[in-house]
């Protein structure tokens, strides 16, 4: 019964982190960039939303501000990468370090700040988990629909082309640097929005809440592709699969806690799972290339 009672909460958190994973999907799968900004931008979204609501700002305006703040973090990473010529992974690390100080200042130099649903008007709360799940599914549907529309436009297709073949896109006259920046802006805007939802659901914003976010995001992307990727190659289905991956991740996470495994080991296990899934394509190539060589002999 303890596990069954905990499952709705795991599903709600899985959807929130699945939304974050959609942001990771845009950079990792579409742009072929490992963007570590997300560890900071998810916290930025949570901090901005929390402090604005506490100051009396309407929750929807606070969430919009969190979205814009996240987009600015992506813009900073994009400028580091394109204008300053810093490798993408280092650009994300630099932005992440900058955001640590920025987020701390947003929180008023405090490590955390409460956002109780009993005191403030919020969109979702873990006090009403089933309602939260319904609202989160609506959010997910809107985000996927907007992304499906945008990446079907000429600009969206040019962003996808940039990630698919950078040199060919540049040869075709596509502004690849601009597309990289736009992809990072969109990605981190979505990540920050998930942070705004997360702080409402858990009832507080914490300076450390984004630590390890990239691992969770990659896990959701990889699990979603492994389980739902074979259903359809449709872009919207693949994005929905990422949400499914986030839900599965957190259900398994909750199950592991229920079994009694030391919670100090959970992040290590998450990293190992991601490492194994990332290694599978490489192992397959090595295996098949070895088989072909033997066949050729």
Short mmCIF file of C-alpha atoms in Angstrom, two decimals:
data_model
loop_
_atom_site.label_atom_id
_atom_site.label_comp_id
_atom_site.label_asym_id
_atom_site.label_seq_id
_atom_site.Cartn_x
_atom_site.Cartn_y
_atom_site.Cartn_z
CA UNK A 1 0.00 0.00 0.00
CA UNK A 2 2.89 2.36 0.75
CA UNK A 3 4.16 2.06 -2.81
CA UNK A 4 0.69 2.49 -4.34
CA UNK A 5 0.13 5.63 -2.29
CA UNK A 6 3.45 7.03 -3.45
CA UNK A 7 2.90 6.32 -7.16
CA UNK A 8 0.75 9.41 -7.95
CA UNK A 9 3.49 11.62 -6.53
CA UNK A 10 6.10 9.76 -8.57
CA UNK A 11 4.02 10.21 -11.73
CA UNK A 12 3.59 13.94 -11.07
CA UNK A 13 7.32 14.42 -10.50
CA UNK A 14 8.04 12.26 -13.53
CA UNK A 15 5.95 14.57 -15.73
CA UNK A 16 7.68 17.68 -14.34
CA UNK A 17 11.12 16.22 -14.97
CA UNK A 18 9.87 14.91 -18.31
CA UNK A 19 9.12 18.50 -19.31
CA UNK A 20 12.67 19.36 -18.30
CA UNK A 21 13.88 16.39 -20.37
CA UNK A 22 12.13 17.82 -23.44
CA UNK A 23 14.47 20.79 -23.09
CA UNK A 24 17.41 18.38 -22.88
CA UNK A 25 16.07 16.54 -25.94
CA UNK A 26 16.16 19.73 -28.03
CA UNK A 27 19.86 20.32 -27.37
CA UNK A 28 21.06 16.73 -27.10
CA UNK A 29 19.10 15.15 -29.95
CA UNK A 30 18.26 18.02 -32.30
CA UNK A 31 21.34 20.22 -31.92
CA UNK A 32 23.78 17.47 -30.93
CA UNK A 33 24.97 19.58 -27.97
CA UNK A 34 25.47 18.34 -24.42
CA UNK A 35 24.20 21.44 -22.62
CA UNK A 36 25.06 21.51 -18.91
CA UNK A 37 23.28 24.84 -18.45
CA UNK A 38 20.16 22.92 -17.40
CA UNK A 39 21.57 22.18 -13.93
CA UNK A 40 21.43 25.93 -13.31
CA UNK A 41 18.50 27.06 -15.45
CA UNK A 42 15.97 24.73 -13.79
CA UNK A 43 16.94 26.29 -10.46
CA UNK A 44 16.72 29.78 -11.98
CA UNK A 45 13.14 29.12 -13.07
CA UNK A 46 12.23 27.89 -9.60
CA UNK A 47 13.91 30.81 -7.82
CA UNK A 48 12.35 33.47 -10.06
CA UNK A 49 8.87 31.96 -9.78
CA UNK A 50 9.10 31.52 -6.01
CA UNK A 51 10.35 35.01 -5.21
CA UNK A 52 7.84 36.72 -7.51
CA UNK A 53 4.89 34.82 -6.01
CA UNK A 54 6.10 35.64 -2.50
CA UNK A 55 6.27 39.30 -3.57
CA UNK A 56 2.60 39.17 -4.58
CA UNK A 57 2.93 38.65 -8.33
CA UNK A 58 0.30 36.52 -10.06
CA UNK A 59 1.43 32.91 -10.46
CA UNK A 60 0.97 32.92 -14.25
CA UNK A 61 3.06 36.07 -14.63
CA UNK A 62 5.68 34.54 -12.32
CA UNK A 63 5.83 31.42 -14.50
CA UNK A 64 6.17 33.55 -17.63
CA UNK A 65 9.02 35.44 -15.96
CA UNK A 66 10.66 32.12 -15.09
CA UNK A 67 10.37 31.04 -18.73
CA UNK A 68 11.99 34.27 -19.93
CA UNK A 69 14.74 33.99 -17.30
CA UNK A 70 15.51 30.47 -18.53
CA UNK A 71 15.65 31.69 -22.12
CA UNK A 72 18.20 34.32 -21.08
CA UNK A 73 20.39 31.62 -19.53
CA UNK A 74 20.30 29.74 -22.83
CA UNK A 75 21.16 32.97 -24.65
CA UNK A 76 24.22 33.43 -22.43
CA UNK A 77 25.42 29.89 -23.16
CA UNK A 78 24.80 30.45 -26.87
CA UNK A 79 26.83 33.68 -26.86
CA UNK A 80 29.69 31.94 -25.03
CA UNK A 81 29.65 29.16 -27.62
CA UNK A 82 29.13 31.06 -30.87
CA UNK A 83 30.41 34.60 -30.33
CA UNK A 84 33.32 33.71 -28.02
CA UNK A 85 34.18 30.38 -29.62
CA UNK A 86 34.05 28.39 -26.35
CA UNK A 87 33.17 24.69 -26.76
CA UNK A 88 29.49 24.00 -26.02
CA UNK A 89 30.08 21.80 -22.99
CA UNK A 90 32.40 24.39 -21.39
CA UNK A 91 29.93 27.17 -22.23
CA UNK A 92 27.25 25.32 -20.30
CA UNK A 93 29.56 24.82 -17.32
CA UNK A 94 30.45 28.52 -17.27
CA UNK A 95 26.80 29.56 -17.37
CA UNK A 96 25.99 27.00 -14.68
CA UNK A 97 28.67 28.51 -12.41
CA UNK A 98 27.38 32.02 -13.05
CA UNK A 99 23.83 30.91 -12.28
CA UNK A 100 24.86 29.54 -8.89
CA UNK A 101 25.63 33.09 -7.74
CA UNK A 102 22.66 34.59 -9.59
CA UNK A 103 20.21 32.06 -8.11
CA UNK A 104 21.59 32.64 -4.63
CA UNK A 105 21.03 36.37 -5.02
CA UNK A 106 17.50 35.82 -6.36
CA UNK A 107 16.73 33.81 -3.22
CA UNK A 108 17.96 36.69 -1.08
CA UNK A 109 21.25 34.98 -0.22
CA UNK A 110 19.32 32.09 1.33
CA UNK A 111 19.84 28.43 0.46
CA UNK A 112 16.09 27.87 0.08
CA UNK A 113 12.77 29.67 0.18
CA UNK A 114 9.35 28.23 0.98
CA UNK A 115 6.33 28.47 -1.32
CA UNK A 116 3.51 26.89 0.64
CA UNK A 117 0.30 26.13 -1.24
CA UNK A 118 -1.57 26.93 1.99
CA UNK A 119 -0.30 30.50 1.86
CA UNK A 120 0.08 31.32 -1.83
CA UNK A 121 -2.00 30.63 -4.94
CA UNK A 122 -0.18 28.05 -7.02
CA UNK A 123 -1.07 26.03 -10.11
CA UNK A 124 -0.05 22.63 -8.73
CA UNK A 125 0.72 21.21 -5.31
CA UNK A 126 1.56 17.80 -3.91
CA UNK A 127 -1.35 18.30 -1.49
CA UNK A 128 -3.61 17.53 -4.50
CA UNK A 129 -1.57 15.02 -6.49
CA UNK A 130 -4.24 13.83 -8.93
CA UNK A 131 -5.21 17.39 -9.79
CA UNK A 132 -1.52 18.16 -10.26
CA UNK A 133 -1.17 15.23 -12.69
CA UNK A 134 -4.11 16.46 -14.79
CA UNK A 135 -2.77 20.03 -14.91
CA UNK A 136 0.73 18.78 -15.78
CA UNK A 137 -0.62 16.63 -18.60
CA UNK A 138 -2.37 19.70 -20.01
CA UNK A 139 0.90 21.65 -19.79
CA UNK A 140 2.67 18.80 -21.53
CA UNK A 141 0.11 18.68 -24.33
CA UNK A 142 0.43 22.41 -24.98
CA UNK A 143 4.25 22.31 -24.95
CA UNK A 144 4.41 19.34 -27.33
CA UNK A 145 1.85 20.91 -29.68
CA UNK A 146 3.77 24.21 -29.81
CA UNK A 147 7.11 22.48 -30.38
CA UNK A 148 5.60 20.22 -33.05
CA UNK A 149 4.29 23.30 -34.86
CA UNK A 150 7.50 25.33 -34.46
CA UNK A 151 9.91 22.62 -35.60
CA UNK A 152 7.75 22.11 -38.66
CA UNK A 153 8.27 25.73 -39.74
CA UNK A 154 11.14 26.84 -41.95
CA UNK A 155 13.05 28.22 -38.95
CA UNK A 156 12.44 25.08 -36.91
CA UNK A 157 13.57 22.85 -39.76
CA UNK A 158 16.74 24.92 -40.16
CA UNK A 159 17.52 24.36 -36.45
CA UNK A 160 17.07 20.62 -36.92
CA UNK A 161 19.24 20.73 -40.04
CA UNK A 162 21.97 22.54 -38.09
CA UNK A 163 22.12 19.72 -35.56
CA UNK A 164 21.90 17.03 -38.25
CA UNK A 165 24.74 18.32 -40.45
CA UNK A 166 26.44 21.54 -39.41
CA UNK A 167 28.74 21.87 -42.42
CA UNK A 168 26.05 21.14 -45.00
CA UNK A 169 23.65 23.58 -43.31
CA UNK A 170 26.30 26.29 -43.39
CA UNK A 171 26.99 25.54 -47.06
CA UNK A 172 23.26 25.97 -47.79
CA UNK A 173 23.36 29.51 -46.37
CA UNK A 174 21.78 28.69 -43.00
CA UNK A 175 22.93 30.87 -40.10
CA UNK A 176 24.08 27.97 -37.92
CA UNK A 177 25.28 30.16 -35.04
CA UNK A 178 21.88 31.83 -34.77
CA UNK A 179 20.17 28.44 -34.86
CA UNK A 180 22.37 27.12 -32.07
CA UNK A 181 21.48 30.14 -29.94
CA UNK A 182 17.77 29.75 -30.69
CA UNK A 183 17.89 26.06 -29.80
CA UNK A 184 19.62 26.78 -26.50
CA UNK A 185 17.16 29.59 -25.73
CA UNK A 186 14.12 27.38 -26.36
CA UNK A 187 15.63 24.46 -24.48
CA UNK A 188 16.49 26.37 -21.33
CA UNK A 189 13.20 28.26 -21.40
CA UNK A 190 11.38 24.91 -21.16
CA UNK A 191 13.79 23.71 -18.47
CA UNK A 192 13.17 26.85 -16.39
CA UNK A 193 9.41 26.41 -16.82
CA UNK A 194 9.73 22.91 -15.40
CA UNK A 195 11.64 24.44 -12.48
CA UNK A 196 8.75 26.86 -11.90
CA UNK A 197 6.35 23.90 -11.80
CA UNK A 198 8.66 21.90 -9.54
CA UNK A 199 8.97 24.61 -6.89
CA UNK A 200 5.18 24.87 -6.75
CA UNK A 201 4.72 21.13 -6.48
CA UNK A 202 7.31 20.55 -3.75
CA UNK A 203 6.54 23.81 -1.95
CA UNK A 204 9.98 25.44 -2.01
CA UNK A 205 12.91 26.51 -4.16
CA UNK A 206 16.39 25.33 -3.20
CA UNK A 207 19.79 26.39 -4.51
CA UNK A 208 20.75 22.72 -5.00
CA UNK A 209 17.54 21.56 -6.68
CA UNK A 210 19.11 21.48 -10.15
CA UNK A 211 22.13 19.40 -9.22
CA UNK A 212 22.23 16.32 -11.43
CA UNK A 213 19.35 17.54 -13.61
CA UNK A 214 21.23 16.73 -16.81
CA UNK A 215 21.54 13.08 -15.74
CA UNK A 216 17.82 12.81 -15.03
CA UNK A 217 17.05 14.54 -18.32
CA UNK A 218 19.29 12.20 -20.29
CA UNK A 219 17.83 9.20 -18.48
CA UNK A 220 14.29 10.28 -19.44
CA UNK A 221 15.34 10.86 -23.07
CA UNK A 222 17.12 7.53 -23.35
CA UNK A 223 14.42 5.50 -21.58
CA UNK A 224 11.75 7.21 -23.68
CA UNK A 225 13.57 6.42 -26.92
CA UNK A 226 14.27 2.82 -25.90
CA UNK A 227 10.65 2.09 -24.98
CA UNK A 228 8.57 4.44 -27.13
CA UNK A 229 10.96 5.23 -29.99
CA UNK A 230 9.94 2.17 -31.98
CA UNK A 231 6.25 3.09 -31.91
CA UNK A 232 6.62 5.98 -34.34
CA UNK A 233 9.23 8.37 -35.72
CA UNK A 234 6.75 11.24 -35.49
CA UNK A 235 8.28 14.21 -33.67
CA UNK A 236 5.32 14.70 -31.32
CA UNK A 237 5.33 11.00 -30.40
CA UNK A 238 9.03 11.16 -29.62
CA UNK A 239 8.49 14.16 -27.35
CA UNK A 240 5.64 12.34 -25.62
CA UNK A 241 8.01 9.39 -25.22
CA UNK A 242 10.41 11.65 -23.32
CA UNK A 243 7.60 12.44 -20.87
CA UNK A 244 6.95 8.71 -20.59
CA UNK A 245 10.64 8.18 -19.89
CA UNK A 246 10.50 10.73 -17.06
CA UNK A 247 7.48 8.99 -15.51
CA UNK A 248 9.13 5.56 -15.75
CA UNK A 249 12.33 6.94 -14.22
CA UNK A 250 10.51 8.33 -11.18
CA UNK A 251 8.28 5.29 -10.73
CA UNK A 252 11.41 3.11 -10.68
CA UNK A 253 13.07 5.66 -8.39
CA UNK A 254 10.13 5.46 -5.97
CA UNK A 255 10.10 1.66 -6.17
CA UNK A 256 13.79 1.50 -5.30
CA UNK A 257 13.17 3.72 -2.27
CA UNK A 258 10.25 1.51 -1.23
CA UNK A 259 12.42 -1.61 -1.47
CA UNK A 260 14.81 0.01 0.99
CA UNK A 261 17.90 0.70 -1.08
CA UNK A 262 20.25 3.29 0.37
CA UNK A 263 19.06 6.61 -1.10
CA UNK A 264 22.66 7.88 -1.09
CA UNK A 265 23.32 5.51 -4.00
CA UNK A 266 20.42 6.63 -6.23
CA UNK A 267 22.31 9.30 -8.19
CA UNK A 268 25.18 6.90 -8.76
CA UNK A 269 22.75 4.29 -10.10
CA UNK A 270 21.11 6.91 -12.33
CA UNK A 271 24.49 7.87 -13.79
CA UNK A 272 25.37 4.20 -14.40
CA UNK A 273 22.04 3.57 -16.14
CA UNK A 274 22.60 6.57 -18.44
CA UNK A 275 26.18 5.44 -19.13
CA UNK A 276 25.04 1.94 -20.11
CA UNK A 277 22.26 3.19 -22.39
CA UNK A 278 24.66 5.66 -24.04
CA UNK A 279 27.16 2.85 -24.58
CA UNK A 280 24.66 0.49 -26.25
CA UNK A 281 24.83 2.13 -29.73
CA UNK A 282 28.65 2.03 -29.58
CA UNK A 283 28.65 -1.62 -28.55
CA UNK A 284 26.23 -2.43 -31.37
CA UNK A 285 28.48 -0.74 -33.94
CA UNK A 286 31.54 -2.58 -32.63
CA UNK A 287 29.68 -5.90 -32.63
CA UNK A 288 28.26 -5.52 -36.14
CA UNK A 289 31.53 -4.19 -37.59
CA UNK A 290 33.34 -7.18 -36.10
CA UNK A 291 30.73 -9.52 -37.57
CA UNK A 292 31.07 -7.94 -41.02
CA UNK A 293 34.86 -8.28 -40.92
CA UNK A 294 34.58 -11.98 -40.09
CA UNK A 295 32.01 -12.42 -42.86
CA UNK A 296 34.32 -10.65 -45.31
CA UNK A 297 37.13 -13.03 -44.54
#
